[in-house]
């Protein structure tokens, strides 16, 4: 079994009367890449700051490798920190920046030189040691900040939106690099972000936060395929969320009524009928078929009319009205061009029973 690096045990944090983190419990095994993902203001930074020791929990305990940290100051927690504003010292060279923490601890010069060069090689900045920060690009500066955090070899690295100041291309490249650095160093990474793609791309585990609580946690693919709540379904990826008016258990499946009742879908995923309030269908799991004449046994076929097409390059989002006030978005490959329907065209949507996720609320 994996040993736990970090444990949050019923942690709450209030600022005055405002409760920001509510009874949050979380276990982070050694060596994992865990992302804390959620919308702005949900309490991610507050949670990270409590792990780092910059914020004291109002109640609950924070343990690092089994030992309560509540009375341990930040500098004694053996954690590395990387933030959005990487705040390099402008008057120090790259090497001096990276070695800063080690110098503060009084580590011997030769040892610092070895650690600095290992850290720079981890972030692929060999040969940049003598440069000053102003002579580096944003991405390179962020890598220096990363090298500075890993040089003392902390057991845990805490990262708070470290890529959000970089442009999209660089962010995507850095995602891959960060993951490689994690795999190479075997440190535990706790990564805070509001960018779900970033969290999905890098993490072993994603912890989705909402209003100071954990909405769901799990492996990225599982969270995407089986969102537990309406919030998670909506926040992670794109989805069609429909309210369910009636759910009836049948032999081996559930029959749900959507769109005020007339449209019925079969669902094979379990959730007791009384709890079903919504269902989620991912756009990529909806197939677009030529309009088919009504037939008694066409299961999970919905007829509609194309109302909008948004070209996204390789794919297009096709909005299809299936009833008054009810539309579904399907994701369709845009090549060959003949794969795309025309505006106003009558089409049939098909969805497999196992691709419909039922949600409680
Ligand atoms: N020192 C503080 N005093 C009062 N309120 C605070 C303090 N720090 C944070 N908050 C409030 O706590 C809530 C959560 O803040 P936090 O910084 O943890 O959010 P976040 O999830 O990191 O958001 P973002 O994605 O915007 O960085 C916010 O409503 C914020 O205004
Ligand atoms: Mg934050």
GROMACS .gro file of C-alpha atoms and ligand atoms in nm:
model
  393
    1UNK     CA    1   0.000   0.000   0.000
    2UNK     CA    2   0.110   0.355  -0.071
    3UNK     CA    3   0.215   0.559   0.227
    4UNK     CA    4   0.029   0.884   0.274
    5UNK     CA    5   0.230   1.200   0.226
    6UNK     CA    6  -0.040   1.447   0.313
    7UNK     CA    7  -0.364   1.410   0.503
    8UNK     CA    8  -0.627   1.673   0.557
    9UNK     CA    9  -0.858   1.560   0.835
   10UNK     CA   10  -1.191   1.745   0.856
   11UNK     CA   11  -1.022   2.074   0.779
   12UNK     CA   12  -1.228   2.393   0.790
   13UNK     CA   13  -1.120   2.751   0.740
   14UNK     CA   14  -1.319   3.065   0.801
   15UNK     CA   15  -1.219   3.426   0.754
   16UNK     CA   16  -1.436   3.608   1.006
   17UNK     CA   17  -1.790   3.495   0.944
   18UNK     CA   18  -1.714   3.358   0.598
   19UNK     CA   19  -1.661   2.986   0.580
   20UNK     CA   20  -1.423   2.920   0.291
   21UNK     CA   21  -1.320   2.555   0.338
   22UNK     CA   22  -1.574   2.323   0.494
   23UNK     CA   23  -1.492   1.998   0.667
   24UNK     CA   24  -1.256   1.886   0.396
   25UNK     CA   25  -1.085   1.548   0.419
   26UNK     CA   26  -0.827   1.440   0.169
   27UNK     CA   27  -0.553   1.178   0.152
   28UNK     CA   28  -0.262   1.220  -0.086
   29UNK     CA   29  -0.039   0.913  -0.129
   30UNK     CA   30   0.334   0.954  -0.174
   31UNK     CA   31   0.443   1.018  -0.533
   32UNK     CA   32   0.100   1.109  -0.671
   33UNK     CA   33   0.023   1.401  -0.898
   34UNK     CA   34  -0.297   1.537  -0.750
   35UNK     CA   35  -0.480   1.836  -0.891
   36UNK     CA   36  -0.719   2.046  -0.691
   37UNK     CA   37  -0.956   2.178  -0.954
   38UNK     CA   38  -1.244   2.418  -0.918
   39UNK     CA   39  -1.387   2.754  -1.018
   40UNK     CA   40  -1.248   3.084  -0.892
   41UNK     CA   41  -1.315   3.143  -0.524
   42UNK     CA   42  -1.393   2.782  -0.433
   43UNK     CA   43  -1.109   2.764  -0.180
   44UNK     CA   44  -0.821   2.603  -0.370
   45UNK     CA   45  -0.549   2.849  -0.272
   46UNK     CA   46  -0.675   2.859   0.085
   47UNK     CA   47  -0.644   2.479   0.100
   48UNK     CA   48  -0.294   2.483  -0.049
   49UNK     CA   49  -0.188   2.760   0.188
   50UNK     CA   50  -0.299   2.549   0.482
   51UNK     CA   51  -0.084   2.259   0.359
   52UNK     CA   52   0.205   2.501   0.313
   53UNK     CA   53   0.153   2.652   0.658
   54UNK     CA   54   0.071   3.008   0.550
   55UNK     CA   55  -0.285   2.968   0.677
   56UNK     CA   56  -0.392   2.795   0.996
   57UNK     CA   57  -0.701   2.577   0.976
   58UNK     CA   58  -0.989   2.702   1.192
   59UNK     CA   59  -1.050   2.339   1.282
   60UNK     CA   60  -0.923   1.998   1.177
   61UNK     CA   61  -0.573   1.863   1.130
   62UNK     CA   62  -0.311   1.861   0.857
   63UNK     CA   63  -0.062   1.577   0.863
   64UNK     CA   64   0.250   1.532   0.659
   65UNK     CA   65   0.381   1.178   0.663
   66UNK     CA   66   0.160   1.101   0.959
   67UNK     CA   67   0.267   1.396   1.177
   68UNK     CA   68   0.040   1.682   1.264
   69UNK     CA   69   0.172   2.006   1.113
   70UNK     CA   70  -0.051   2.256   1.282
   71UNK     CA   71   0.233   2.387   1.499
   72UNK     CA   72   0.507   2.347   1.237
   73UNK     CA   73   0.610   2.670   1.057
   74UNK     CA   74   0.617   2.671   0.674
   75UNK     CA   75   0.996   2.655   0.644
   76UNK     CA   76   1.008   2.337   0.853
   77UNK     CA   77   0.756   2.142   0.644
   78UNK     CA   78   1.001   2.038   0.371
   79UNK     CA   79   0.772   2.153   0.089
   80UNK     CA   80   0.857   2.320  -0.239
   81UNK     CA   81   0.636   2.602  -0.363
   82UNK     CA   82   0.566   2.733  -0.712
   83UNK     CA   83   0.318   3.012  -0.768
   84UNK     CA   84   0.162   3.196  -1.056
   85UNK     CA   85   0.391   3.495  -1.004
   86UNK     CA   86   0.723   3.324  -1.002
   87UNK     CA   87   0.896   3.622  -0.840
   88UNK     CA   88   1.256   3.554  -0.936
   89UNK     CA   89   1.512   3.790  -0.789
   90UNK     CA   90   1.602   4.018  -1.082
   91UNK     CA   91   1.951   4.099  -0.954
   92UNK     CA   92   2.052   3.734  -0.923
   93UNK     CA   93   2.154   3.500  -1.201
   94UNK     CA   94   1.952   3.188  -1.275
   95UNK     CA   95   2.195   2.976  -1.072
   96UNK     CA   96   2.183   3.216  -0.778
   97UNK     CA   97   1.804   3.214  -0.788
   98UNK     CA   98   1.789   2.835  -0.796
   99UNK     CA   99   2.043   2.801  -0.514
  100UNK     CA  100   1.879   3.065  -0.296
  101UNK     CA  101   1.689   2.832  -0.063
  102UNK     CA  102   1.993   2.612  -0.014
  103UNK     CA  103   2.217   2.910   0.066
  104UNK     CA  104   1.964   3.027   0.324
  105UNK     CA  105   1.994   2.689   0.491
  106UNK     CA  106   2.370   2.712   0.501
  107UNK     CA  107   2.433   2.422   0.268
  108UNK     CA  108   2.797   2.386   0.154
  109UNK     CA  109   2.891   2.563  -0.171
  110UNK     CA  110   2.991   2.251  -0.362
  111UNK     CA  111   2.671   2.077  -0.264
  112UNK     CA  112   2.468   2.379  -0.379
  113UNK     CA  113   2.644   2.376  -0.716
  114UNK     CA  114   2.558   2.009  -0.765
  115UNK     CA  115   2.194   2.057  -0.662
  116UNK     CA  116   2.156   2.366  -0.884
  117UNK     CA  117   2.293   2.193  -1.187
  118UNK     CA  118   2.073   1.885  -1.128
  119UNK     CA  119   1.765   2.108  -1.088
  120UNK     CA  120   1.846   2.307  -1.402
  121UNK     CA  121   1.890   1.988  -1.596
  122UNK     CA  122   1.552   1.860  -1.470
  123UNK     CA  123   1.383   2.164  -1.620
  124UNK     CA  124   1.602   2.152  -1.929
  125UNK     CA  125   1.782   2.478  -1.866
  126UNK     CA  126   2.139   2.353  -1.868
  127UNK     CA  127   2.364   2.633  -1.984
  128UNK     CA  128   2.130   2.910  -1.863
  129UNK     CA  129   2.288   2.942  -1.518
  130UNK     CA  130   2.471   3.269  -1.580
  131UNK     CA  131   2.180   3.454  -1.737
  132UNK     CA  132   1.965   3.704  -1.555
  133UNK     CA  133   1.586   3.658  -1.538
  134UNK     CA  134   1.519   3.953  -1.769
  135UNK     CA  135   1.703   3.768  -2.046
  136UNK     CA  136   1.459   3.474  -2.028
  137UNK     CA  137   1.115   3.416  -2.177
  138UNK     CA  138   0.813   3.375  -1.950
  139UNK     CA  139   0.822   2.998  -1.987
  140UNK     CA  140   1.193   2.986  -1.908
  141UNK     CA  141   1.141   3.205  -1.600
  142UNK     CA  142   0.868   2.972  -1.479
  143UNK     CA  143   1.105   2.679  -1.526
  144UNK     CA  144   1.366   2.860  -1.317
  145UNK     CA  145   1.103   2.902  -1.044
  146UNK     CA  146   1.034   2.530  -1.069
  147UNK     CA  147   1.406   2.450  -1.048
  148UNK     CA  148   1.434   2.675  -0.742
  149UNK     CA  149   1.149   2.483  -0.575
  150UNK     CA  150   1.289   2.137  -0.649
  151UNK     CA  151   1.659   2.211  -0.582
  152UNK     CA  152   1.633   2.140  -0.206
  153UNK     CA  153   1.464   1.808  -0.295
  154UNK     CA  154   1.144   1.859  -0.098
  155UNK     CA  155   0.923   1.554  -0.065
  156UNK     CA  156   0.619   1.750  -0.179
  157UNK     CA  157   0.583   2.025  -0.436
  158UNK     CA  158   0.286   2.260  -0.407
  159UNK     CA  159   0.197   2.443  -0.725
  160UNK     CA  160  -0.067   2.717  -0.745
  161UNK     CA  161  -0.170   2.795  -1.103
  162UNK     CA  162   0.195   2.806  -1.213
  163UNK     CA  163   0.115   2.818  -1.583
  164UNK     CA  164  -0.162   3.075  -1.593
  165UNK     CA  165   0.065   3.362  -1.701
  166UNK     CA  166   0.188   3.173  -2.005
  167UNK     CA  167   0.031   3.167  -2.350
  168UNK     CA  168  -0.166   2.864  -2.465
  169UNK     CA  169   0.109   2.693  -2.668
  170UNK     CA  170   0.362   2.730  -2.391
  171UNK     CA  171   0.111   2.615  -2.131
  172UNK     CA  172   0.047   2.300  -2.329
  173UNK     CA  173   0.420   2.232  -2.368
  174UNK     CA  174   0.480   2.296  -1.997
  175UNK     CA  175   0.205   2.050  -1.902
  176UNK     CA  176   0.398   1.774  -2.069
  177UNK     CA  177   0.724   1.889  -1.910
  178UNK     CA  178   0.578   1.914  -1.563
  179UNK     CA  179   0.442   1.563  -1.590
  180UNK     CA  180   0.782   1.437  -1.705
  181UNK     CA  181   0.955   1.617  -1.418
  182UNK     CA  182   0.710   1.463  -1.176
  183UNK     CA  183   0.771   1.114  -1.313
  184UNK     CA  184   1.146   1.164  -1.309
  185UNK     CA  185   1.169   1.301  -0.953
  186UNK     CA  186   0.904   1.085  -0.787
  187UNK     CA  187   0.795   1.375  -0.565
  188UNK     CA  188   0.435   1.425  -0.462
  189UNK     CA  189   0.280   1.712  -0.660
  190UNK     CA  190  -0.024   1.902  -0.540
  191UNK     CA  191  -0.134   2.121  -0.826
  192UNK     CA  192  -0.402   2.388  -0.799
  193UNK     CA  193  -0.579   2.499  -1.113
  194UNK     CA  194  -0.914   2.617  -1.246
  195UNK     CA  195  -0.825   2.476  -1.588
  196UNK     CA  196  -0.981   2.135  -1.625
  197UNK     CA  197  -0.774   2.039  -1.929
  198UNK     CA  198  -0.458   2.107  -1.736
  199UNK     CA  199  -0.577   1.893  -1.445
  200UNK     CA  200  -0.689   1.613  -1.674
  201UNK     CA  201  -0.366   1.613  -1.875
  202UNK     CA  202  -0.125   1.578  -1.585
  203UNK     CA  203  -0.283   1.423  -1.280
  204UNK     CA  204  -0.319   1.074  -1.142
  205UNK     CA  205  -0.603   1.209  -0.940
  206UNK     CA  206  -0.829   1.510  -0.967
  207UNK     CA  207  -1.003   1.659  -0.667
  208UNK     CA  208  -1.291   1.877  -0.782
  209UNK     CA  209  -1.377   2.151  -0.533
  210UNK     CA  210  -1.689   2.355  -0.516
  211UNK     CA  211  -1.781   2.612  -0.254
  212UNK     CA  212  -1.519   2.492  -0.009
  213UNK     CA  213  -1.605   2.124  -0.036
  214UNK     CA  214  -1.490   1.828  -0.243
  215UNK     CA  215  -1.753   1.766  -0.509
  216UNK     CA  216  -1.580   1.455  -0.642
  217UNK     CA  217  -1.237   1.300  -0.659
  218UNK     CA  218  -1.100   1.026  -0.875
  219UNK     CA  219  -0.888   0.936  -1.170
  220UNK     CA  220  -0.935   1.193  -1.454
  221UNK     CA  221  -1.106   0.955  -1.697
  222UNK     CA  222  -1.348   0.839  -1.433
  223UNK     CA  223  -1.448   1.192  -1.339
  224UNK     CA  224  -1.506   1.272  -1.703
  225UNK     CA  225  -1.704   0.956  -1.775
  226UNK     CA  226  -1.891   0.936  -1.448
  227UNK     CA  227  -1.947   1.282  -1.306
  228UNK     CA  228  -2.129   1.240  -0.976
  229UNK     CA  229  -2.314   1.566  -0.965
  230UNK     CA  230  -2.460   1.822  -1.198
  231UNK     CA  231  -2.187   2.069  -1.103
  232UNK     CA  232  -1.907   1.826  -1.194
  233UNK     CA  233  -2.075   1.727  -1.522
  234UNK     CA  234  -2.104   2.092  -1.614
  235UNK     CA  235  -1.758   2.200  -1.496
  236UNK     CA  236  -1.556   1.915  -1.650
  237UNK     CA  237  -1.569   1.909  -2.027
  238UNK     CA  238  -1.871   1.994  -2.231
  239UNK     CA  239  -2.198   1.827  -2.167
  240UNK     CA  240  -2.567   1.827  -2.244
  241UNK     CA  241  -2.746   1.836  -1.913
  242UNK     CA  242  -3.115   1.757  -1.931
  243UNK     CA  243  -3.369   1.745  -1.657
  244UNK     CA  244  -3.540   1.413  -1.610
  245UNK     CA  245  -3.914   1.423  -1.550
  246UNK     CA  246  -3.976   1.059  -1.486
  247UNK     CA  247  -3.761   0.753  -1.433
  248UNK     CA  248  -3.895   0.401  -1.442
  249UNK     CA  249  -3.704   0.082  -1.372
  250UNK     CA  250  -3.739  -0.182  -1.642
  251UNK     CA  251  -3.572  -0.520  -1.676
  252UNK     CA  252  -3.200  -0.439  -1.702
  253UNK     CA  253  -3.236  -0.067  -1.769
  254UNK     CA  254  -3.398   0.254  -1.663
  255UNK     CA  255  -3.637   0.446  -1.881
  256UNK     CA  256  -3.616   0.821  -1.838
  257UNK     CA  257  -3.843   1.092  -1.974
  258UNK     CA  258  -3.686   1.419  -2.082
  259UNK     CA  259  -3.813   1.738  -2.244
  260UNK     CA  260  -4.134   1.766  -2.044
  261UNK     CA  261  -4.217   1.400  -2.088
  262UNK     CA  262  -4.263   1.306  -2.453
  263UNK     CA  263  -3.903   1.196  -2.517
  264UNK     CA  264  -3.791   0.872  -2.363
  265UNK     CA  265  -3.436   0.734  -2.336
  266UNK     CA  266  -3.304   0.404  -2.212
  267UNK     CA  267  -3.016   0.415  -1.966
  268UNK     CA  268  -2.807   0.125  -1.843
  269UNK     CA  269  -2.610   0.300  -1.570
  270UNK     CA  270  -2.747   0.246  -1.223
  271UNK     CA  271  -2.900   0.513  -1.001
  272UNK     CA  272  -3.222   0.451  -0.817
  273UNK     CA  273  -3.519   0.607  -1.001
  274UNK     CA  274  -3.620   0.832  -0.710
  275UNK     CA  275  -3.278   0.999  -0.706
  276UNK     CA  276  -3.257   1.079  -1.076
  277UNK     CA  277  -3.296   1.449  -1.143
  278UNK     CA  278  -3.075   1.516  -1.441
  279UNK     CA  279  -2.886   1.328  -1.705
  280UNK     CA  280  -2.563   1.418  -1.880
  281UNK     CA  281  -2.477   1.326  -2.237
  282UNK     CA  282  -2.134   1.420  -2.372
  283UNK     CA  283  -2.146   1.581  -2.719
  284UNK     CA  284  -1.896   1.328  -2.856
  285UNK     CA  285  -2.120   1.036  -2.763
  286UNK     CA  286  -2.410   1.161  -2.973
  287UNK     CA  287  -2.417   1.028  -3.328
  288UNK     CA  288  -2.574   1.230  -3.603
  289UNK     CA  289  -2.773   1.022  -3.854
  290UNK     CA  290  -2.972   1.121  -4.159
  291UNK     CA  291  -3.335   1.179  -4.060
  292UNK     CA  292  -3.489   0.836  -4.028
  293UNK     CA  293  -3.855   0.755  -4.072
  294UNK     CA  294  -4.020   0.679  -3.736
  295UNK     CA  295  -3.994   0.314  -3.646
  296UNK     CA  296  -4.120   0.137  -3.336
  297UNK     CA  297  -3.791  -0.022  -3.229
  298UNK     CA  298  -3.552   0.271  -3.280
  299UNK     CA  299  -3.414   0.300  -2.927
  300UNK     CA  300  -3.263   0.622  -2.810
  301UNK     CA  301  -3.318   0.797  -3.139
  302UNK     CA  302  -3.426   1.160  -3.121
  303UNK     CA  303  -3.541   1.355  -3.425
  304UNK     CA  304  -3.453   1.718  -3.463
  305UNK     CA  305  -3.347   2.007  -3.681
  306UNK     CA  306  -2.997   2.157  -3.706
  307UNK     CA  307  -3.002   2.508  -3.563
  308UNK     CA  308  -2.634   2.601  -3.537
  309UNK     CA  309  -2.295   2.473  -3.646
  310UNK     CA  310  -1.976   2.593  -3.477
  311UNK     CA  311  -1.662   2.494  -3.658
  312UNK     CA  312  -1.377   2.409  -3.419
  313UNK     CA  313  -1.127   2.290  -3.681
  314UNK     CA  314  -1.106   1.912  -3.664
  315UNK     CA  315  -1.456   1.896  -3.516
  316UNK     CA  316  -1.776   2.092  -3.529
  317UNK     CA  317  -2.041   2.144  -3.265
  318UNK     CA  318  -2.383   2.088  -3.409
  319UNK     CA  319  -2.679   2.219  -3.212
  320UNK     CA  320  -2.996   2.024  -3.282
  321UNK     CA  321  -3.341   2.131  -3.159
  322UNK     CA  322  -3.532   1.820  -3.055
  323UNK     CA  323  -3.836   1.974  -2.890
  324UNK     CA  324  -3.969   2.315  -2.794
  325UNK     CA  325  -3.700   2.473  -2.576
  326UNK     CA  326  -3.482   2.163  -2.585
  327UNK     CA  327  -3.161   2.125  -2.786
  328UNK     CA  328  -2.867   1.891  -2.780
  329UNK     CA  329  -2.512   1.959  -2.894
  330UNK     CA  330  -2.333   1.685  -3.086
  331UNK     CA  331  -1.962   1.688  -3.162
  332UNK     CA  332  -1.903   1.579  -3.519
  333UNK     CA  333  -1.581   1.532  -3.716
  334UNK     CA  334  -1.558   1.804  -3.976
  335UNK     CA  335  -1.387   1.599  -4.244
  336UNK     CA  336  -1.493   1.493  -4.493
  337UNK     CA  337  -1.702   1.807  -4.536
  338UNK     CA  338  -1.995   1.584  -4.630
  339UNK     CA  339  -1.998   1.457  -4.268
  340UNK     CA  340  -2.146   1.790  -4.161
  341UNK     CA  341  -2.518   1.853  -4.194
  342UNK     CA  342  -2.664   2.175  -4.332
  343UNK     CA  343  -2.839   2.439  -4.126
  344UNK     CA  344  -3.209   2.362  -4.109
  345UNK     CA  345  -3.160   1.998  -4.207
  346UNK     CA  346  -3.371   1.734  -4.035
  347UNK     CA  347  -3.150   1.479  -3.857
  348UNK     CA  348  -3.176   1.194  -3.608
  349UNK     CA  349  -2.959   1.180  -3.298
  350UNK     CA  350  -2.857   0.844  -3.158
  351UNK     CA  351  -2.709   0.783  -2.815
  352UNK     CA  352  -2.612   0.453  -2.655
  353UNK     CA  353  -2.780   0.369  -2.323
  354UNK     CA  354  -2.441   0.334  -2.150
  355UNK     CA  355  -2.338   0.685  -2.258
  356UNK     CA  356  -2.608   0.853  -2.057
  357UNK     CA  357  -2.494   0.946  -1.708
  358UNK     CA  358  -2.764   0.993  -1.447
  359UNK     CA  359  -2.717   1.265  -1.189
  360UNK     CA  360  -2.877   1.315  -0.855
  361UNK     CA  361  -2.856   1.692  -0.849
  362LIG     N1  362  -0.732   3.641   0.388
  362LIG     C1  363  -0.862   3.635   0.349
  362LIG     N2  364  -0.956   3.707   0.412
  362LIG     C2  365  -1.086   3.700   0.375
  362LIG     N3  366  -1.132   3.624   0.275
  362LIG     C3  367  -1.044   3.551   0.209
  362LIG     C4  368  -0.904   3.552   0.242
  362LIG     N4  369  -0.841   3.466   0.157
  362LIG     C5  370  -0.935   3.416   0.076
  362LIG     N5  371  -1.057   3.465   0.106
  362LIG     C6  372  -1.185   3.432   0.040
  362LIG     O1  373  -1.197   3.291   0.038
  362LIG     C7  374  -1.255   3.246  -0.082
  362LIG     C8  375  -1.165   3.139  -0.144
  362LIG     O2  376  -1.044   3.200  -0.185
  362LIG     P1  377  -0.927   3.119  -0.255
  362LIG     O3  378  -0.818   3.214  -0.281
  362LIG     O4  379  -0.897   2.999  -0.176
  362LIG     O5  380  -1.000   3.077  -0.391
  362LIG     P2  381  -0.940   3.000  -0.518
  362LIG     O6  382  -1.020   2.877  -0.534
  362LIG     O7  383  -0.794   2.985  -0.504
  362LIG     O8  384  -0.978   3.099  -0.635
  362LIG     P3  385  -0.891   3.145  -0.767
  362LIG     O9  386  -0.912   3.037  -0.870
  362LIG    O10  387  -0.960   3.272  -0.807
  362LIG    O11  388  -0.750   3.164  -0.726
  362LIG     C9  389  -1.277   3.367  -0.169
  362LIG    O12  390  -1.411   3.405  -0.160
  362LIG    C10  391  -1.184   3.471  -0.106
  362LIG    O13  392  -1.236   3.599  -0.124
  363LIG    MG1  393  -0.630   3.069  -0.607
   0.00000   0.00000   0.00000
